[in-house]
């Protein structure tokens, strides 16, 4: 008698299916529409091939293109296999290695033959064509279970040294699966965990694009051979691909490095890897932002402090950073090193082996506890909110750096709030409200809140972690923001080593998200550094320490602002707010008068009296994203007026008296927190 399995479906119904049947059979039993739409299956929560037979009773959910996240991952992995098959069809002798799905597509690493050498971008169109032929053949993708030795023998026979090496490192006895694309002699086989779609014809041949080629070391190790990595982007349909391409083009136009140069905001150079040279224009944005944040913190009851850049290694040992964070710290010996006298001399720099070690601070937290620990604190002093625009250094690998978004020297809008257990939830609610108002002031209407839960490498007991995670949950609920509107979500394993954290992710003008704000409730550091206060009962108690930031770091946040606004800053942040320019040189004296009046009203103004065509000047100032142009000629000089043009509508101008213009600009440039409505 055939054994029957009970297959439970998401709607609560149960289907009896004979042993040997597959999720595809269930889909077919439900209806032909679903049979066609189903791409893969979630069996007891695990994504699997739709043609893989059930092994017993199971919970089944069928995955269709509506389950976008799962569907995209499957499709991208399929494309990676098809890319590898196409490359081997076109370039026999090329060896395959690995090819995972990525956030926007896939890549595959190849070892090209010595005669061919690395792949080039010119070859991508031909490879795309071959991939489309494989899709058109609608080849089945079949999962097979092999033994380790079978796999090794197979790859050795095929001349696939990388795959043969890799498979022997898999634990013995582990189920090893191979995926076969196509049938018979021409079948293409790859070692793969899967899952995959049932056949190549399930992919949309117009929904992918090979994008670029780069070098990558075998297993990421520079001692290993250099491979040739081909990247692609892949989507469920052409519409999604087109939207993605538009998004990329839009992002390239907004690139903060490009705009930073056009507006003369900052530069970077190799002599200071990952540290920003702020030019006058860029530093105006910084100063406005810092002044704004300082006003917001002052009125929210924070006290500003400044703490040392360098501290003794022993202090970092006490705080726990030396053990868990040292690889990210810049360490400095507290002695004068012996440096060779001239360039010829190749003796190495010698440091006194007994010298004390200092480290540049990678974060401000321990220093703030040291301030808290000065003198006796009472429960009446709490909550104590210590804020610092703290300059920190972290030793990030060069490859991880990116413009001013990923740097090694950065300044946080950092603060630590020392509270009693009872004050915790309300203090986090107050933080959520402050942050909400800051983001809206800075032009972001949409952001998401996520709770990053305990990581594997951590301090503290499970009970402490249970408690601190629960406090953050409760506070977001009390703030009324644990909702879909705020993208509320929990992220297992992503907390810091000393505490879980709330993360605040901004959505920018083109729909990208950026994590900037955080708050973490920490009991570990107060314990390690012995912080305490005298409670109402006259006894010593440990405060809880909230680590929090709203904009994160000035460097990265200004980078985000540049891309969000595409350089077209609101007036209060614009480095140059207005340019006075002339049509004819006999208005020069009047232009100087206009500029002087604007400057006297605190407006950042420049004059452009060059003997150039007005259209030329307009174009130039528009490239520099100057928000307001005041054009003056003979007539304006006689009548005491200006012709005002706004960035983005340069061909339209409004004529007004000089006094009206000054009053209007002066009121428009008021930062959002100082406006009286
Ligand atoms: Zn695979
Ligand atoms: Zn901190």
XYZ file of C-alpha atoms in Angstrom, residues 76 104 128 132 206-211 232-235 237-253 510 512:
33
model
C 19.310 35.288 -9.287
C 20.691 43.200 -7.069
C 24.237 37.343 -22.610
C 19.236 33.678 -23.640
C 14.706 40.233 -20.775
C 15.038 40.651 -16.990
C 18.815 40.457 -16.654
C 21.930 42.257 -17.787
C 25.614 41.477 -17.341
C 27.122 44.606 -15.862
C 24.999 40.699 -13.521
C 21.802 42.271 -12.318
C 18.643 40.164 -12.455
C 14.972 40.688 -11.753
C 10.642 40.867 -15.235
C 11.796 43.563 -17.627
C 9.816 46.259 -15.876
C 11.753 45.682 -12.656
C 15.056 45.661 -14.540
C 14.236 48.934 -16.306
C 13.251 50.588 -13.026
C 16.517 49.408 -11.508
C 18.574 50.824 -14.377
C 16.820 54.186 -13.990
C 17.531 54.082 -10.249
C 21.222 53.437 -10.917
C 21.415 56.312 -13.380
C 19.659 58.582 -10.909
C 22.055 57.473 -8.149
C 25.072 58.149 -10.398
C 23.803 61.680 -11.094
C 15.131 57.967 -4.750
C 17.327 54.048 -1.028
